[in-house]
XYZ file of C-alpha atoms in Angstrom:
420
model
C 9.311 -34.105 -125.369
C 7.658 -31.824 -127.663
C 5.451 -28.555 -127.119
C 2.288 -30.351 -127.977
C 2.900 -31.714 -124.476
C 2.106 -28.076 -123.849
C -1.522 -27.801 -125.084
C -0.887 -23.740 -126.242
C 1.983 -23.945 -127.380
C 2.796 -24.910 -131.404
C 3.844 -28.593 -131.678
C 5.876 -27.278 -134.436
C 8.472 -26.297 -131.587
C 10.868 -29.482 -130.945
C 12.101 -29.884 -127.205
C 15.185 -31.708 -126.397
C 14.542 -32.470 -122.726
C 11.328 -32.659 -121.083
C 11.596 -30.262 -117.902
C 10.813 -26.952 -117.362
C 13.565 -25.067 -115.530
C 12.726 -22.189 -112.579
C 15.944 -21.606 -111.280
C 19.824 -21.202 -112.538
C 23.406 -19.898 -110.780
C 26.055 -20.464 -112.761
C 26.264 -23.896 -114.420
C 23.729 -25.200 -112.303
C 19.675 -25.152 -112.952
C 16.966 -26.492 -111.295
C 13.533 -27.792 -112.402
C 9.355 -27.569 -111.418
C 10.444 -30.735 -109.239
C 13.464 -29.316 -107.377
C 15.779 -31.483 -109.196
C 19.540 -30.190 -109.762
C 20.928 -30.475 -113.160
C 24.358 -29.482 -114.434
C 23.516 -27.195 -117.445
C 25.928 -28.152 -120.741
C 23.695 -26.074 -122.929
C 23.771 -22.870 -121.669
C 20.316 -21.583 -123.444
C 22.171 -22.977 -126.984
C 25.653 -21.047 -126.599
C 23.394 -17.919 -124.620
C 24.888 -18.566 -121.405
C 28.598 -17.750 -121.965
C 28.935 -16.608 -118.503
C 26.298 -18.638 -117.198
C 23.030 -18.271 -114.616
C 22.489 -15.070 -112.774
C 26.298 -13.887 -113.080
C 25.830 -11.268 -110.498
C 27.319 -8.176 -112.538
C 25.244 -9.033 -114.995
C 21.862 -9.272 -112.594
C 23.177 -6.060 -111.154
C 23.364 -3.956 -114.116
C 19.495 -5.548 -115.346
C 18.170 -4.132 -112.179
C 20.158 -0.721 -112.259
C 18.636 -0.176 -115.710
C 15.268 -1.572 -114.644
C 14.301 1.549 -112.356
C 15.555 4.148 -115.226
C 14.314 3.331 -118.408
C 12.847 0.112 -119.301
C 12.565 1.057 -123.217
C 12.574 3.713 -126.352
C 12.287 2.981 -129.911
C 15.748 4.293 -130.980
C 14.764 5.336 -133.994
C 11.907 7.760 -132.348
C 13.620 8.369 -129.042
C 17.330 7.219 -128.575
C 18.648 6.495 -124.867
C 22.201 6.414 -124.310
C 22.667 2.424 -123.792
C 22.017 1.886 -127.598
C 24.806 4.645 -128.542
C 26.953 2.852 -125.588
C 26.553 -0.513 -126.894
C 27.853 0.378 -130.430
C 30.547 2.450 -129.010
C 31.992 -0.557 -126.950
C 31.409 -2.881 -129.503
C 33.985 -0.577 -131.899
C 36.225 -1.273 -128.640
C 35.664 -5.109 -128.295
C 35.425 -6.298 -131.856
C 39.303 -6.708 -132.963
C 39.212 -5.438 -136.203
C 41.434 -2.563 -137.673
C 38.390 -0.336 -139.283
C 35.975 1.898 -137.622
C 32.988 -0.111 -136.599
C 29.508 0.443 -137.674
C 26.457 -1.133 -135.532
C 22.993 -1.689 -135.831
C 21.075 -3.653 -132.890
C 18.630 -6.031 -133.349
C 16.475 -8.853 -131.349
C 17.724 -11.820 -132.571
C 20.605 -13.652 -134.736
C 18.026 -14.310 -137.575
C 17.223 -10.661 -137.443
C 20.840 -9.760 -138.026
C 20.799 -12.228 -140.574
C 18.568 -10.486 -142.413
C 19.746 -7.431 -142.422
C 23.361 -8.621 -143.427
C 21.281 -9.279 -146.539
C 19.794 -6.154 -146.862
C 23.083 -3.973 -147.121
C 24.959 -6.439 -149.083
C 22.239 -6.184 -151.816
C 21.511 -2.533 -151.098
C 25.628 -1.847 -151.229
C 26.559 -3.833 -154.521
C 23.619 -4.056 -156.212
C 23.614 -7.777 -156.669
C 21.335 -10.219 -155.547
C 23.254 -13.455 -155.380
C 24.439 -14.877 -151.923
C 27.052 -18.123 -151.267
C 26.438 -20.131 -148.097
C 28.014 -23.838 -146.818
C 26.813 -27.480 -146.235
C 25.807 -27.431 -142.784
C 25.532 -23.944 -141.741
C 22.686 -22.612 -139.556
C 21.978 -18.586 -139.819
C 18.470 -18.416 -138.885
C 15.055 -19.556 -139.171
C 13.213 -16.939 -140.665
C 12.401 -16.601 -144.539
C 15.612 -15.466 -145.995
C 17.562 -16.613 -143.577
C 16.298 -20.403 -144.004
C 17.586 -20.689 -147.434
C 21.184 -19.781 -146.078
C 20.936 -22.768 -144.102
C 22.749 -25.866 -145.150
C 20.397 -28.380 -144.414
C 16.860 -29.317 -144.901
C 15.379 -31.252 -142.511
C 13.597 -29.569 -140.569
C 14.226 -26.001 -141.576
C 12.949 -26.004 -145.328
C 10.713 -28.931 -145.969
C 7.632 -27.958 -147.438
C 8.376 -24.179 -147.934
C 8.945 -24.431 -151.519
C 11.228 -21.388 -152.995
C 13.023 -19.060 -150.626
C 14.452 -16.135 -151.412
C 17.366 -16.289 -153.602
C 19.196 -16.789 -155.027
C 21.723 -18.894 -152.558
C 24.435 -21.417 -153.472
C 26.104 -23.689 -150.889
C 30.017 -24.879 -151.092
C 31.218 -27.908 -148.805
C 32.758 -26.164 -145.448
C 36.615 -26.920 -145.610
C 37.363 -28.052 -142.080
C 39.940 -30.429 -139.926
C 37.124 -31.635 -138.294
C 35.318 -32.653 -141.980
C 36.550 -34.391 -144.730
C 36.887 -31.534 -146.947
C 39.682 -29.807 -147.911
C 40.487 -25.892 -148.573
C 41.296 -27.151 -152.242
C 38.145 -28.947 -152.479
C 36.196 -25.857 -151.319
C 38.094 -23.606 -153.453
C 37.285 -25.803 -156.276
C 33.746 -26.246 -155.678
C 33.148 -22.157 -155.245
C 35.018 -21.919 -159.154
C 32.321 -24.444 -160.251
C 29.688 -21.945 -158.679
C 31.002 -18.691 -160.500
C 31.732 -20.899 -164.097
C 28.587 -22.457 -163.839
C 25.738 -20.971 -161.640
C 26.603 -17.443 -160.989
C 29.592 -15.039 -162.209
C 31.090 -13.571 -159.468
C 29.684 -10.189 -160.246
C 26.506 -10.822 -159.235
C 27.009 -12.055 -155.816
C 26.442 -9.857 -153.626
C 27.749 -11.864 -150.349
C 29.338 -14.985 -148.976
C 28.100 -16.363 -145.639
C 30.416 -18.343 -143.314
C 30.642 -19.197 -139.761
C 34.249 -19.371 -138.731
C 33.357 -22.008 -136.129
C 29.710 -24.024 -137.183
C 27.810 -24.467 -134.551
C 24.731 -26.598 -135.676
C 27.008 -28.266 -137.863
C 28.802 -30.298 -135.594
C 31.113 -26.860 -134.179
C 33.536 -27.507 -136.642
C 36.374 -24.620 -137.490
C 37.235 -23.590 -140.639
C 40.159 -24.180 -142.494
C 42.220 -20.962 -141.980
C 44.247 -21.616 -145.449
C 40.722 -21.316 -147.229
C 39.438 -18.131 -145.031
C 42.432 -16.220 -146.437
C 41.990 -17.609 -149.977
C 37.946 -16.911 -149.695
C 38.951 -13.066 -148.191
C 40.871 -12.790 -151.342
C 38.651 -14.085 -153.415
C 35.705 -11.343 -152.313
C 38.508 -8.873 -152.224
C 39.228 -9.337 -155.646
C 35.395 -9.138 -156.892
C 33.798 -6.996 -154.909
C 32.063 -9.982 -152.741
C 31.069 -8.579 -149.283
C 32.507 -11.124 -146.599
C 29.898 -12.093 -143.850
C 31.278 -13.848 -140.871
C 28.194 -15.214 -138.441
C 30.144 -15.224 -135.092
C 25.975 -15.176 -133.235
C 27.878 -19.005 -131.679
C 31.687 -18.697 -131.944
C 31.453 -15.363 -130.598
C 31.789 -13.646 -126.904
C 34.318 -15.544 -125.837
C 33.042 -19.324 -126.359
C 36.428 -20.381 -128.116
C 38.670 -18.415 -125.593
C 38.562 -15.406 -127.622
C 36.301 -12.499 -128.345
C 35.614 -13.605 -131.643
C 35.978 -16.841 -133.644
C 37.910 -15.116 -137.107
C 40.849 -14.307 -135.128
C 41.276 -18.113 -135.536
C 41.860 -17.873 -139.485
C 44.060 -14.746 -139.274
C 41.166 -12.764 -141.550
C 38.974 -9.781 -140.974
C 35.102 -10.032 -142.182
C 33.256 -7.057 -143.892
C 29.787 -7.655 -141.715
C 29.351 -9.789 -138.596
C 26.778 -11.042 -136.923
C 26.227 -10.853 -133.480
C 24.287 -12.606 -131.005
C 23.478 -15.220 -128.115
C 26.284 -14.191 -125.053
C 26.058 -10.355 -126.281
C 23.836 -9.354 -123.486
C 23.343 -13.018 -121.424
C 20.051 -14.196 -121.762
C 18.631 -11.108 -122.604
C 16.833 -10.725 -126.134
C 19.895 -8.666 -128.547
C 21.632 -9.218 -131.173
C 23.670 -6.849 -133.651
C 24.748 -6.428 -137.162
C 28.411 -4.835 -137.292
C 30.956 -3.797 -139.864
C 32.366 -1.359 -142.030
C 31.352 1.642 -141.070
C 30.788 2.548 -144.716
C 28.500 -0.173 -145.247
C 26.658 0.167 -142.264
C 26.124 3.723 -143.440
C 25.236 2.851 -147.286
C 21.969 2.779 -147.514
C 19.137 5.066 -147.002
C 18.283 7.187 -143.539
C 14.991 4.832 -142.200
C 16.367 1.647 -144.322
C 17.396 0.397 -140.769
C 15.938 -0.370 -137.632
C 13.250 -1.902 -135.425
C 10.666 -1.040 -132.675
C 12.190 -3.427 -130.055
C 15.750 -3.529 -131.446
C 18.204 -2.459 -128.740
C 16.154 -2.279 -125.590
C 17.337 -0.453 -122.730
C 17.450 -3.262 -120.284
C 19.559 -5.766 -122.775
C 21.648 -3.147 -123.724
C 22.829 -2.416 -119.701
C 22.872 -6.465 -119.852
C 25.712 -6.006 -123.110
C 27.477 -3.410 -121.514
C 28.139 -5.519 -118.088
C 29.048 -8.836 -120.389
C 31.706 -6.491 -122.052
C 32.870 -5.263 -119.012
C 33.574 -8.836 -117.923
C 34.983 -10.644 -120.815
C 38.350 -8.899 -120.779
C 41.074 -11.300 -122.861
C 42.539 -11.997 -119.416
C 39.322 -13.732 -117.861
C 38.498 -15.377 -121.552
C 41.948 -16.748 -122.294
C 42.212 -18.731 -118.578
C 38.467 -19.991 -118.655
C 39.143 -21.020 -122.184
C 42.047 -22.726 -120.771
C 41.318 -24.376 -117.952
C 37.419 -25.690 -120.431
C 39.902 -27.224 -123.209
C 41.898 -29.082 -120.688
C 38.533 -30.070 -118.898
C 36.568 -31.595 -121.707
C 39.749 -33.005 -123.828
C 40.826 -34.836 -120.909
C 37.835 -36.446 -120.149
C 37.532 -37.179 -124.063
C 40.861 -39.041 -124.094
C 40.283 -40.688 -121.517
C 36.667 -41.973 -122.660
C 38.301 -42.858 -125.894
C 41.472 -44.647 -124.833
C 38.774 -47.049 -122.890
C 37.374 -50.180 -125.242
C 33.832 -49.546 -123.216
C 32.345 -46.615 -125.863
C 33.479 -48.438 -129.343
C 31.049 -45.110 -130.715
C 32.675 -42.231 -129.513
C 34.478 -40.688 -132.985
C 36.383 -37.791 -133.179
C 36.737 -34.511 -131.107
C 35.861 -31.292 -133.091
C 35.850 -27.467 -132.946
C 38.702 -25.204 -131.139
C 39.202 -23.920 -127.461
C 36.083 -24.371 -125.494
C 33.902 -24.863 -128.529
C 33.889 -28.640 -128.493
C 31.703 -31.800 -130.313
C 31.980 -35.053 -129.598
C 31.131 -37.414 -133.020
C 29.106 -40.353 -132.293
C 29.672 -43.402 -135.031
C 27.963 -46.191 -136.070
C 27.782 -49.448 -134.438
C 26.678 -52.686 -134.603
C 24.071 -51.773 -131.907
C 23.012 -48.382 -133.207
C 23.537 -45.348 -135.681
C 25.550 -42.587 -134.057
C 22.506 -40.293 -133.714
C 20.890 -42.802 -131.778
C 24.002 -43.467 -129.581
C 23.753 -39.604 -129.122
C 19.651 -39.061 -128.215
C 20.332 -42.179 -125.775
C 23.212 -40.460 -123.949
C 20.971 -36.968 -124.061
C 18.279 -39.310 -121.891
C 20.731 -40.979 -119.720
C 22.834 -38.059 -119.414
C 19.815 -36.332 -117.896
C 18.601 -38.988 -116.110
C 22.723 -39.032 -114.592
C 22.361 -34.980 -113.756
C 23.486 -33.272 -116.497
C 21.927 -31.690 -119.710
C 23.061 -31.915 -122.879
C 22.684 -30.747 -126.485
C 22.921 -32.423 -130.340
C 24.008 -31.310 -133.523
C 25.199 -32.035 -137.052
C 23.496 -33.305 -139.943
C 22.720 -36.362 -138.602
C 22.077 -35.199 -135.068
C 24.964 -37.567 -134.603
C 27.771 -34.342 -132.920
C 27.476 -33.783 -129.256
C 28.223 -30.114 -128.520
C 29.170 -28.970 -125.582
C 28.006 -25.577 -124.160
C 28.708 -25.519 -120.353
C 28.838 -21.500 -119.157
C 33.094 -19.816 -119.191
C 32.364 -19.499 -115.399
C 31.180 -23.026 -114.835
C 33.849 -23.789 -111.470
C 35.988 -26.637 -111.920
C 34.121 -28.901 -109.412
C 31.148 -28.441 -111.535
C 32.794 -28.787 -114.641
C 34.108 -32.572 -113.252
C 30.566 -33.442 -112.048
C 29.369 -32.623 -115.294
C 31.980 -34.626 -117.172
C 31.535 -37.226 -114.349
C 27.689 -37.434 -115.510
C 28.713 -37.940 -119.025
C 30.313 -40.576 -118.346
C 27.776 -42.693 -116.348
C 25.649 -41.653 -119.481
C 27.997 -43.756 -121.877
C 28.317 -46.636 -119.410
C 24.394 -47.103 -120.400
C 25.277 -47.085 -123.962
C 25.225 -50.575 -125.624
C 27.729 -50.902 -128.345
């Protein structure tokens, strides 16, 4: 489906499944047609604790007959100074948190970029193969791909390099990485001059793949030892979709800046840039900011999904995911009937699925025709990677077990129709 099928809206929008949803609880959505789908993309990795979760709904309406919005930067309300205050409480770092709030993932993006360079006074910025920060301007040219983001854009701003992400779940080692990023300072840019380094501990449109941990602490000690502000994009990993808060605590480091995003406030348009303090407070008074940035509403929304994701609650859902979807997965690929189901990436929840090559088909088409006959089965489904070739799997934390089976269930009768 695409949105030329909606006459106003830009065909320049790609749609993975043609249906327009009016109604979600939990894991579960329906569409304009009634029909009941089991949702396994959770609004791209927005739906951490799903549909309508009713603390959630509760705190939206609460808020709704207060305050609906002020510009913080006019007028500041007390959910904007609450938000950053909690998030100095839930992000498990050892430093005293700055915050800024923002709309969107690509907005924090942006800004990441605005106080590295305003900080060190450099310009330069190192990104990975694969990675996905954003889709506006700057942002695109952090990306690690081109199709679709940058064709036809010509030059973005700059300047960016890109290193091979070091993962188990890639072919690339921590010693190839390392090597590739002293090729970058001896031959492209001295360390001096780069201002930041971009890296998602877990990527998420690159086929949720974590990174090596022995290379995270080599790469904090690398920006420790040249003054390279560490940037950790957590907008997927983070809020719980690995089992934990955040996806660093996986590689035993602590980032400079984060960004923040998606599950923060459950559907509701926020996002945040957060770090230390004394970068957050570097540059000048009005450098920062936005008209819509840390609405009233989303911000009651953040404070409720806080509230909820206490390490108790994420550790067992994480749990009792894992055992879910890597059950299913053995099971699919101890069977001789799906010769193109590859590896199993990512960590905790945060799961792919590779689909290979065969005789029959490329793995991205093995993966599009399961995304059609998974739907037409009951349950929806999302690509990623490169090659569109990754199946990731994004079903809500709170998605009850029965649920979670049907779904798997559905996946299943979506391979049977797959022709090897």
């Amino acid at each position: 489906m695409k949105a030329m099928d909606f006459p106003n809206v830009s065909s320049a929008l790609g749609i993975i499944h043609p249906i327009c949803l009016v109604k979600g609880r939990n894991a579960v959505v329906w569409d304009e047609s009634g029909r009941r789908y089991i949702d396994f993309v959770g609004g791209i990795g927005v739906l951490n604790l799903g549909h309508g979760h009713p603390a959630i709904v509760e705190a939206i309406k609460a808020q709704v007959d207060k305050l609906l919005h002020s510009a913080f930067n006019a007028l500041p309300h007390r959910g904007y100074v609450s938000v950053a205050e909690r998030l100095d409480q839930f992000v498990p770092v050892s430093y005293q948190l700055g915050c800024m709030l923002t709309n969107s993932g690509a907005e924090a993006t942006e800004n990441a970029l605005k106080v590295a360079r305003g900080v060190t006074g450099r310009q330069g910025v190192i990104a990975f193969d694969d990675a996905f920060h954003g889709r506006t301007l700057a942002a695109l040219n952090l990306n690690g791909k081109v199709k679709p983001y940058k064709v036809g854009l010509g030059a973005l701003p700059g300047p960016v390099y890109h290193l091979p992400f070091p993962s188990q779940d890639s072919s690339i080692t921590a010693e190839q990485a390392l090597a590739a990023l002293e090729r970058v300072f001896e031959v492209e840019i001295a360390p001096s001059e780069v201002a930041c380094i971009f890296v998602e501990p877990i990527q998420g449109e690159g086929g949720f793949r974590l990174l090596c941990p022995e290379f995270a602490k080599a790469l904090r000690s690398i920006c420790n030892q040249h003054g390279i502000i560490l940037v950790c994009d957590e907008i997927q990993s983070g809020f719980g979709r690995t089992g934990q808060r955040f996806g660093f605590t996986h590689l035993g480091i602590e980032p400079d800046l984060m960004l923040l995003g998606k599950s923060i406030a459950s559907g509701l348009p926020l996002a945040a840039l957060v770090g230390r303090k004394e970068l957050m407070d570097a540059l000048p008074i009005g450098a920062l900011g936005g008209t819509y940035s840390g609405n009233a509403v989303a911000c009651a929304a953040a404070l409720a999904v806080m509230d909820v994701m206490h390490d108790d609650a994420l550790n067992a859902w994480g749990r009792a995911q894992e055992e879910a979807i890597i059950s299913a997965y053995q099971r699919w690929k101890s069977s001789d009937r799906f010769p193109m189901l590859g590896a199993i990436t990512g960590v905790g929840s945060m799961r792919g699925i590779v689909f290979e090559d065969t005789v029959s088909a490329t793995g991205a088409e093995h993966l599009s025709n399961l995304l059609t006959a998974g739907r037409n089965a009951g349950v929806l489904l999302m690509p990623s990677g490169r090659k569109r070739n990754v199946l990731r799997l994004l079903p809500p934390l709170t998605t009850e077990p029965e649920i979670m089976a049907e779904g798997l269930e559905y996946i299943e009768l979506g391979l049977e129709t797959l022709r090897a």
